[in-house]
Coordinates of C-alpha atoms and ligand atoms in Angstrom, one line a residue:
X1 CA -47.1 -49.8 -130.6
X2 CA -44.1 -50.2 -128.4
X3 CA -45.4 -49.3 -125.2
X4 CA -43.9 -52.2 -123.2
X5 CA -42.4 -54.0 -125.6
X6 CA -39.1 -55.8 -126.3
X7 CA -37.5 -55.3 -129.8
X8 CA -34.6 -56.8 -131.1
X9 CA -32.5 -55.6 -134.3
X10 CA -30.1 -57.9 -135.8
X11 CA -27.3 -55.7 -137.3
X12 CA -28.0 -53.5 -134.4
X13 CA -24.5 -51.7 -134.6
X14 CA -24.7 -51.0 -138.1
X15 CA -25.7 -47.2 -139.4
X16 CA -29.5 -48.1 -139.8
X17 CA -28.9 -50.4 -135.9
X18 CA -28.2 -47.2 -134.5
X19 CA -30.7 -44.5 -135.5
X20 CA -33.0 -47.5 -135.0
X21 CA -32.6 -47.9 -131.6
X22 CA -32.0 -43.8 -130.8
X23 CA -35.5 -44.0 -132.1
X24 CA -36.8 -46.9 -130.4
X25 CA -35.4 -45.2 -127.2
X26 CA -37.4 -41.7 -127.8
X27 CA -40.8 -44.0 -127.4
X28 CA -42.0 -46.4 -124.5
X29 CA -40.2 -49.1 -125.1
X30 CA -39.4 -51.4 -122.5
X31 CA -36.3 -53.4 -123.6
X32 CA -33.7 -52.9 -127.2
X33 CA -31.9 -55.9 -127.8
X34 CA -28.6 -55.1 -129.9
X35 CA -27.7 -58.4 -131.8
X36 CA -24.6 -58.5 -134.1
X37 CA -21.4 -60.0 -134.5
X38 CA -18.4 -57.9 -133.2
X39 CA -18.2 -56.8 -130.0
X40 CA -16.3 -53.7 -130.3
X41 CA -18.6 -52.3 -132.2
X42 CA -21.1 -53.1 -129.2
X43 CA -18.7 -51.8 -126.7
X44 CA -18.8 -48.6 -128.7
X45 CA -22.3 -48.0 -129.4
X46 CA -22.9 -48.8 -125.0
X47 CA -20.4 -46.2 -124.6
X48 CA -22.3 -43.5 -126.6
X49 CA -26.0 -44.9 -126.2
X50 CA -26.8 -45.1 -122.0
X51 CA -30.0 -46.2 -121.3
X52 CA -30.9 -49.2 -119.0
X53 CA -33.3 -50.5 -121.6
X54 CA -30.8 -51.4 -124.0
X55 CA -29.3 -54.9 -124.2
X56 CA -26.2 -56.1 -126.6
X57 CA -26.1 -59.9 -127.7
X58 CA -23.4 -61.5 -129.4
X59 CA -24.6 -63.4 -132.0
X60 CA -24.4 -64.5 -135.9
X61 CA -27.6 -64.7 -138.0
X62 CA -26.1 -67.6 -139.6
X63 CA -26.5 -69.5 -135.8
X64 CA -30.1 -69.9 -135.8
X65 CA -29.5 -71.9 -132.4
X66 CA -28.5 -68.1 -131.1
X67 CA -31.1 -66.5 -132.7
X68 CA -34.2 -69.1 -130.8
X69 CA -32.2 -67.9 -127.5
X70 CA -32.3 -64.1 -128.6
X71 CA -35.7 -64.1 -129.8
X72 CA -37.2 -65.5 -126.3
X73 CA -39.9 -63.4 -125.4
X74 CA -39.5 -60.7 -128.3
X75 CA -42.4 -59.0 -130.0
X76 CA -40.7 -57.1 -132.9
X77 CA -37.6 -58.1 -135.2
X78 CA -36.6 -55.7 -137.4
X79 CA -34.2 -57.6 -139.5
X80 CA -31.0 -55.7 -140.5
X81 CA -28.1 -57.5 -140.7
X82 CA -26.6 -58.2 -143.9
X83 CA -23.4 -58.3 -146.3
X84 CA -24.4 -55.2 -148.0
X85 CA -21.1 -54.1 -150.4
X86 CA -21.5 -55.0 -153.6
X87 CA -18.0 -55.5 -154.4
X88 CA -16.8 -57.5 -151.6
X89 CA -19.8 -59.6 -152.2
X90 CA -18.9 -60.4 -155.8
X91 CA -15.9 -61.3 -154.5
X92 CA -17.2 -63.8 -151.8
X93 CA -20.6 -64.2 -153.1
X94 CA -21.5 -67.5 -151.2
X95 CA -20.5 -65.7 -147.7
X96 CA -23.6 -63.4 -148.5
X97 CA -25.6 -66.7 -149.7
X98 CA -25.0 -67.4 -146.3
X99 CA -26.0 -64.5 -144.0
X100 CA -28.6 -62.7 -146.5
X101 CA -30.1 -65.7 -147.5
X102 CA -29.7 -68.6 -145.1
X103 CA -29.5 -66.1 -142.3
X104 CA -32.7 -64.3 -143.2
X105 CA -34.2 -67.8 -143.2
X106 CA -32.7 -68.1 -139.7
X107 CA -34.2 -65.0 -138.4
X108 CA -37.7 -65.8 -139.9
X109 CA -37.7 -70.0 -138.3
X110 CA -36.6 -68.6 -135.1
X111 CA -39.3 -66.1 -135.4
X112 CA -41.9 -68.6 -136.0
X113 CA -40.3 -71.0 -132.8
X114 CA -40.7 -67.8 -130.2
X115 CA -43.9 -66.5 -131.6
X116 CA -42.4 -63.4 -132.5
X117 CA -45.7 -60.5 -133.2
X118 CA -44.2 -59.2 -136.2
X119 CA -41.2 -59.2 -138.4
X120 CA -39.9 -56.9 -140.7
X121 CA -36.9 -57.4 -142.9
X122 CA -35.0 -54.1 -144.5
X123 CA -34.4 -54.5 -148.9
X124 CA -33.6 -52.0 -151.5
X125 CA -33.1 -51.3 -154.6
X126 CA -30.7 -53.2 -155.5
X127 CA -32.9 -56.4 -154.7
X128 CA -35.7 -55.4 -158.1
X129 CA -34.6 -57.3 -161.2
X130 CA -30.8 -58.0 -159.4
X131 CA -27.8 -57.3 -161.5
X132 CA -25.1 -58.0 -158.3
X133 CA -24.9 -60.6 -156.1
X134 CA -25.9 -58.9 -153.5
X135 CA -29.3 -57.6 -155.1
X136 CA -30.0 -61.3 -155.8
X137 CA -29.7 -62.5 -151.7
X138 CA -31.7 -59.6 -151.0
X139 CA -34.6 -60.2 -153.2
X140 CA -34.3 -64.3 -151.6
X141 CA -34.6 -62.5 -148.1
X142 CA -37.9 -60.5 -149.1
X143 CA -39.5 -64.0 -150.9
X144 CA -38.5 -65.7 -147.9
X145 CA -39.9 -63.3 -145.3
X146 CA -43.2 -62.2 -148.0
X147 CA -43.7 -66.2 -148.6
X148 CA -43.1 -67.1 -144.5
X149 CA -46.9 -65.4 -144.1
X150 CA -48.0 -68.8 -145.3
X151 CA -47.5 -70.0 -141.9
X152 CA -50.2 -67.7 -140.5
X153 CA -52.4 -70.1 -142.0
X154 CA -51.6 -73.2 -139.4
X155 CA -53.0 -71.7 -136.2
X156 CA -50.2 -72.1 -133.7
X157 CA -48.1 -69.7 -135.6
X158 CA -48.9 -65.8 -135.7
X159 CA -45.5 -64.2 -136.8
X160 CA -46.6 -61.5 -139.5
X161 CA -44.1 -60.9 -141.9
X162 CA -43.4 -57.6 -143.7
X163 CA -40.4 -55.8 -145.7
X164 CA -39.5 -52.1 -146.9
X165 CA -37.1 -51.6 -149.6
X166 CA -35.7 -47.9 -150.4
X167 CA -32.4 -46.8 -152.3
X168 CA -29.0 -45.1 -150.7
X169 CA -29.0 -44.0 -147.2
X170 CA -27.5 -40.4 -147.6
X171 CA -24.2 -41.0 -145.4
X172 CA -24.7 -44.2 -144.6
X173 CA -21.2 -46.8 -144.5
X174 CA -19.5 -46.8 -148.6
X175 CA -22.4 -44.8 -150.0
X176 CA -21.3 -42.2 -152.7
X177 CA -21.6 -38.7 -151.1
X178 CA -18.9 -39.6 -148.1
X179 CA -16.4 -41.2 -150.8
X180 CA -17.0 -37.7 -152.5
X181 CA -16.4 -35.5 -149.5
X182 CA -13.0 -37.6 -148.3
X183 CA -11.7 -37.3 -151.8
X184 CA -12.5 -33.6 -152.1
X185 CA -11.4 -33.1 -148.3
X186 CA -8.0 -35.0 -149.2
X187 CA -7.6 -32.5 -152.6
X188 CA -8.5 -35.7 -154.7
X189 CA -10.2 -36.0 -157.9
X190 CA -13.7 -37.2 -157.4
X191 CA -14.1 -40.3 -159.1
X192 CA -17.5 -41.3 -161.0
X193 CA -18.4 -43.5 -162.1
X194 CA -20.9 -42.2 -165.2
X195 CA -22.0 -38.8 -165.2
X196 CA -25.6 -39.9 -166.4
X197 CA -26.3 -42.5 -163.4
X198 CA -28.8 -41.2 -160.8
X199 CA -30.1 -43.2 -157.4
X200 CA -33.1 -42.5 -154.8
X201 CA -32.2 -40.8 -152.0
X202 CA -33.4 -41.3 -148.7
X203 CA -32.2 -39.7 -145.7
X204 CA -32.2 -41.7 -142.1
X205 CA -34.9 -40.2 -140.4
X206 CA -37.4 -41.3 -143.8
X207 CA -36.0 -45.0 -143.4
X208 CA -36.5 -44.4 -139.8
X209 CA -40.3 -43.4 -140.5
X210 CA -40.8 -45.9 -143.4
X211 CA -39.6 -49.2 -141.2
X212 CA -41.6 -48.1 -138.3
X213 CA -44.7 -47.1 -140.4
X214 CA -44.4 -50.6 -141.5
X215 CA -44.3 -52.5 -138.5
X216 CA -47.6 -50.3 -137.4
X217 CA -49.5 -50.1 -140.2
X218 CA -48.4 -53.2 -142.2
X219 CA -50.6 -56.3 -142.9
X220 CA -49.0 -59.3 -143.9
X221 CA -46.5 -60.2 -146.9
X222 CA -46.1 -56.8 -147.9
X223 CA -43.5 -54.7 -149.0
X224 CA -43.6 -51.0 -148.3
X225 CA -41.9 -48.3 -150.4
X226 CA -41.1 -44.4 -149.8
X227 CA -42.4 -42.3 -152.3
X228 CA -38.7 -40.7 -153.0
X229 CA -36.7 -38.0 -155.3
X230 CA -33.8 -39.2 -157.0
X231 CA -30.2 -37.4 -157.3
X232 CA -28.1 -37.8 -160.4
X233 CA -24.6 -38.3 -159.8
X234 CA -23.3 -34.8 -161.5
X235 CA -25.7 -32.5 -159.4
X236 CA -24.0 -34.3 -156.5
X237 CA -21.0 -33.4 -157.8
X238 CA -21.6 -29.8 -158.6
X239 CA -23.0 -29.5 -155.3
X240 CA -20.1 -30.5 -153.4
X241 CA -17.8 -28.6 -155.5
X242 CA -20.2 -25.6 -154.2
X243 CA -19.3 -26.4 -151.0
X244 CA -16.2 -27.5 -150.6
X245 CA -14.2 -26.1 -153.4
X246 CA -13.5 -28.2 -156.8
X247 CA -10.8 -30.6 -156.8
X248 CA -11.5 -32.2 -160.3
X249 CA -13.2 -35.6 -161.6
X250 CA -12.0 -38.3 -163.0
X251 CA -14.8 -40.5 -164.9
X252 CA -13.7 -44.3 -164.4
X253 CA -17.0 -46.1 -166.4
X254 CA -19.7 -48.1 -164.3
X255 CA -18.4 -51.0 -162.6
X256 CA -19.8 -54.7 -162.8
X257 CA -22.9 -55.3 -161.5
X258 CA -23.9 -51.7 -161.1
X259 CA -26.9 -50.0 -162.9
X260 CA -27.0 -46.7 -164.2
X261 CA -30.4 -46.1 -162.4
X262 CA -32.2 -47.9 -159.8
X263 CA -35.7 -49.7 -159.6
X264 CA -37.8 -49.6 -156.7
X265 CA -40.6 -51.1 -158.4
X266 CA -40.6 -52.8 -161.8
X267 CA -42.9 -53.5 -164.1
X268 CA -43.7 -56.9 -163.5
X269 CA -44.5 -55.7 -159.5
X270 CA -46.1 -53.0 -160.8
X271 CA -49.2 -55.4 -161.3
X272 CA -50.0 -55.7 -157.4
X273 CA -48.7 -52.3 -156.3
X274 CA -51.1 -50.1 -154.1
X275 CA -50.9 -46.6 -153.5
X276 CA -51.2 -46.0 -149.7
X277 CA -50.7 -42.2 -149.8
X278 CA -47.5 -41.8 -147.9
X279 CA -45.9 -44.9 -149.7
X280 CA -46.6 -47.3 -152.7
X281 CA -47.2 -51.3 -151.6
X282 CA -46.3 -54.5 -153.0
X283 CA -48.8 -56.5 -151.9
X284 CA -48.6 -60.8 -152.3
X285 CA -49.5 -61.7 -155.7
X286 CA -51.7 -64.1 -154.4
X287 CA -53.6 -62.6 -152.2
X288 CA -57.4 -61.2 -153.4
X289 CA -57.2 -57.6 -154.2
X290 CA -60.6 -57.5 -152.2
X291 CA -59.0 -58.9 -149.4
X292 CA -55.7 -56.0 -149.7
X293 CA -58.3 -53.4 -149.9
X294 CA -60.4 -54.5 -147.1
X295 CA -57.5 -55.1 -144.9
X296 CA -57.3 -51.1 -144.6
X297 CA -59.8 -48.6 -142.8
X298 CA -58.5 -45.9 -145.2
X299 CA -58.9 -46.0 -148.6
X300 CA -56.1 -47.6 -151.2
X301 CA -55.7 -47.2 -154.7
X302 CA -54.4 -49.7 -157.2
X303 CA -51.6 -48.5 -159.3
X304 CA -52.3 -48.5 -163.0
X305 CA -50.8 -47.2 -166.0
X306 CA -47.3 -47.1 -164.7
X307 CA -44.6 -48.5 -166.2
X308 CA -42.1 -48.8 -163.4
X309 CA -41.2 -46.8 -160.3
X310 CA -37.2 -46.2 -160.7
X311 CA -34.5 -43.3 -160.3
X312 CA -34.6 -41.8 -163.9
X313 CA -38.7 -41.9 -163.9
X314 CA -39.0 -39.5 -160.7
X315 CA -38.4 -35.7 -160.1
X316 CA -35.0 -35.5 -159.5
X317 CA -33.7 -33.1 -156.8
X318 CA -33.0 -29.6 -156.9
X319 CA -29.2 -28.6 -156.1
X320 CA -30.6 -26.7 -153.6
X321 CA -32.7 -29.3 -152.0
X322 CA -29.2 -31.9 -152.2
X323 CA -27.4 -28.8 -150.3
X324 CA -29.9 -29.0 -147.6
X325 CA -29.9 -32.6 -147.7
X326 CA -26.1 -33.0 -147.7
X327 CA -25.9 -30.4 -145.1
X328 CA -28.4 -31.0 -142.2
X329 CA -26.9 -34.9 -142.4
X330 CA -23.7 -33.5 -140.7
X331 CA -21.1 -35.3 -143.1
X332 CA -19.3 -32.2 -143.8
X333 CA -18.6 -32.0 -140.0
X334 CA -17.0 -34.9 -139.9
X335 CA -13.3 -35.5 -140.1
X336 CA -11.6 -37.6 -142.6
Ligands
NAP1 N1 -27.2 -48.3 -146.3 C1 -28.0 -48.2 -147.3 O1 -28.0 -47.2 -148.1 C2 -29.1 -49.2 -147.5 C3 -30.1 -49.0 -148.5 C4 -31.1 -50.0 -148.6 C5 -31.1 -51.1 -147.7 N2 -30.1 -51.2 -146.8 C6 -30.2 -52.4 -145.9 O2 -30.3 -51.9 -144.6 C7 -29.7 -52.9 -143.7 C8 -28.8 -52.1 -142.8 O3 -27.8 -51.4 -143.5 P1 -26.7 -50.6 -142.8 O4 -26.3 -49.5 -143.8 O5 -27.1 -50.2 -141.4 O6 -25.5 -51.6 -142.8 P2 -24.2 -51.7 -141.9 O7 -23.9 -50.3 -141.3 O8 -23.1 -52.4 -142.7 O9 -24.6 -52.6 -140.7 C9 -24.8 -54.0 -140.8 C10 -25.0 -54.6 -139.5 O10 -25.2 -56.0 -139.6 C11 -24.4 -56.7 -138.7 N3 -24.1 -58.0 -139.2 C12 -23.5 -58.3 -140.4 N4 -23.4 -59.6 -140.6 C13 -24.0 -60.2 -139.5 C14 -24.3 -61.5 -139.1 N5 -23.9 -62.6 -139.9 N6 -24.9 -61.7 -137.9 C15 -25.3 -60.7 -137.2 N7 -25.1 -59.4 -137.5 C16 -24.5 -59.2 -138.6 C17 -23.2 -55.8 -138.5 O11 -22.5 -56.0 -137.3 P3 -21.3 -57.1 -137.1 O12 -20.4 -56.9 -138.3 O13 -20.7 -56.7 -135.8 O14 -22.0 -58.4 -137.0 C18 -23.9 -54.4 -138.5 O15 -24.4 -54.3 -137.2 C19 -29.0 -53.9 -144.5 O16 -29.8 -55.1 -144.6 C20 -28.9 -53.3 -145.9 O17 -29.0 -54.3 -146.9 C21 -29.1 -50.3 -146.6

């Protein structure tokens, strides 16, 4: 699928940016274009990542102007950029109105203006039935990239628009299991937040597979989800103390806007889910179900009699499979 062609990632510096374009790099390729904000973070990722294939552009989502110039003679946008931490957000929630939302929107019109192949945007968990701020600009950015397929009906548009949504990146920037290891590296009592919460896990290389799986296999105005384990916070916490020695925990009560387990499908969605094999689909409401199934050569099965597809519903894993997890993702190697 990429033999040849020119990708661009917006958010390209970010942790997902990265192994993105390491992965993009390992295929045929012919040009990565890097687009985010600061440049030192560009500087940086040139300096570690040397291939003549890659380009960096300076640019803001929120300059849709930019984005038309980026986006000149692209055929993939995978759509990464975002305000993503929940409390800064709920603290400057109209900053993240303005680069999930009208950002996304951005991405998608200069999409549609460069006649862009195909689009997909990156969600999660935290976008199904929203309790945060930041859940509630990331379900707007999949409606606005699922809905955008509408323009597929006027002929001189083609962009097909798809989305993935999975749950914490082990590792990746203010997820739990670093904040673990740098308090239990700096002799600190690990703070939790509720022993009883638990969150889908998903390590880089799935994401990597998921988005990519996406882009190949996806139609239009779908959303494409892992089929994931789930930790709970205390077997985290029992693992690392295996590791690393046991420095205490201090329980300090769920914060606002966080849930105690996470949805990757609710019930509502539950009504158009698919079953692909490797991952469940959210197809467009509106759309014929004859029409979903015939859009595939291999055969798809309608989910039915299940309630909802969230963190405390799936097997959880083993401590043993979190130690293998936690251990092949190198954060214990790295210095704090
Ligand atoms: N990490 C997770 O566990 C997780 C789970 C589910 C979904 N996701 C989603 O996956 C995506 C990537 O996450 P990540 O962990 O890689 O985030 P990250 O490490 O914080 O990276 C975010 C990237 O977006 C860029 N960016 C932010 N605002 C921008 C703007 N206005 N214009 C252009 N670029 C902008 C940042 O660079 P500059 O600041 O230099 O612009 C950076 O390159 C996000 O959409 C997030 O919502 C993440």
């Amino acid at each position: 699928m990429f033999d040849g062609k020119t990708v661009l990632i917006t958010g390209g510096t970010g942790s997902l940016g990265q192994a993105l374009t390491r992965r993009l790099l390992t295929t045929k390729v012919r040009t990565v274009r890097v687009f985010s904000r600061n440049e030192n973070k560009q500087v940086m990722m040139e300096s570690e990542i040397h291939d003549k294939r890659l380009r960096f552009l300076i640019g803001d989502i929120r300059d849709k102007e930019r984005l038309i110039t980026a986006l000149d003679g692209v055929d993939i946008v995978f759509h990464a950029a975002a305000l993503k931490h929940v409390p800064v957000i709920e603290y400057n929630p109209f900053e993240s109105i303005k680069t999930n939302v009208i950002g996304s929107q951005n991405v998608i019109d200069a999409c549609l203006h460069q006649n862009v192949g195909t689009a997909v945007c990156i969600g999660t968990d935290k976008a199904v039935s929203p309790l945060n701020t930041y859940g509630a600009t990331k379900l707007l950015m999949e409606k606005l990239f699922v809905t955008a397929n509408n323009y597929l009906n006027h002929k001189k548009y083609r962009t097909r628009f798809l989305a993935v949504r999975y749950g914490n990146v082990v590792g990746s920037s203010g997820s739990v299991i670093p904040r673990f290891i740098e308090q239990i590296k700096a002799k600190k009592k690990i703070t939790i937040t509720n022993p009883k919460m638990t969150r889908f896990s998903i390590t880089m290389n799935q994401a990597l597979d998921l988005i990519i799986d996406t882009a190949l296999n996806g139609k239009e105005s779908e959303i494409y989800i892992p089929k994931l384990k789930a930790y709970s916070i205390t077997d985290v916490k029992d693992t690392l103390f295996d590791l690393l020695g046991n420095t205490g925990e201090k329980v300090i009560g769920i914060r606002s806007g966080e849930k105690l387990h996470e949805t990757l499908i609710n019930n509502e969605e539950m009504r158009s889910s698919w079953d692909l094999g490797k991952y469940y689909m959210i197809a467009n409401p509106l759309r014929d179900e004859n029409d979903v199934k015939k859009s595939y050569s291999q055969k798809i099965k309608k989910i039915s009699n299940v309630e909802s597809y969230s963190s405390d519903s799936v097997a959880k894993m083993t401590k043993s499979e979190l130690k293998k997890t936690i251990i092949e993702s190198g954060l214990l190697d790295t210095e704090t």
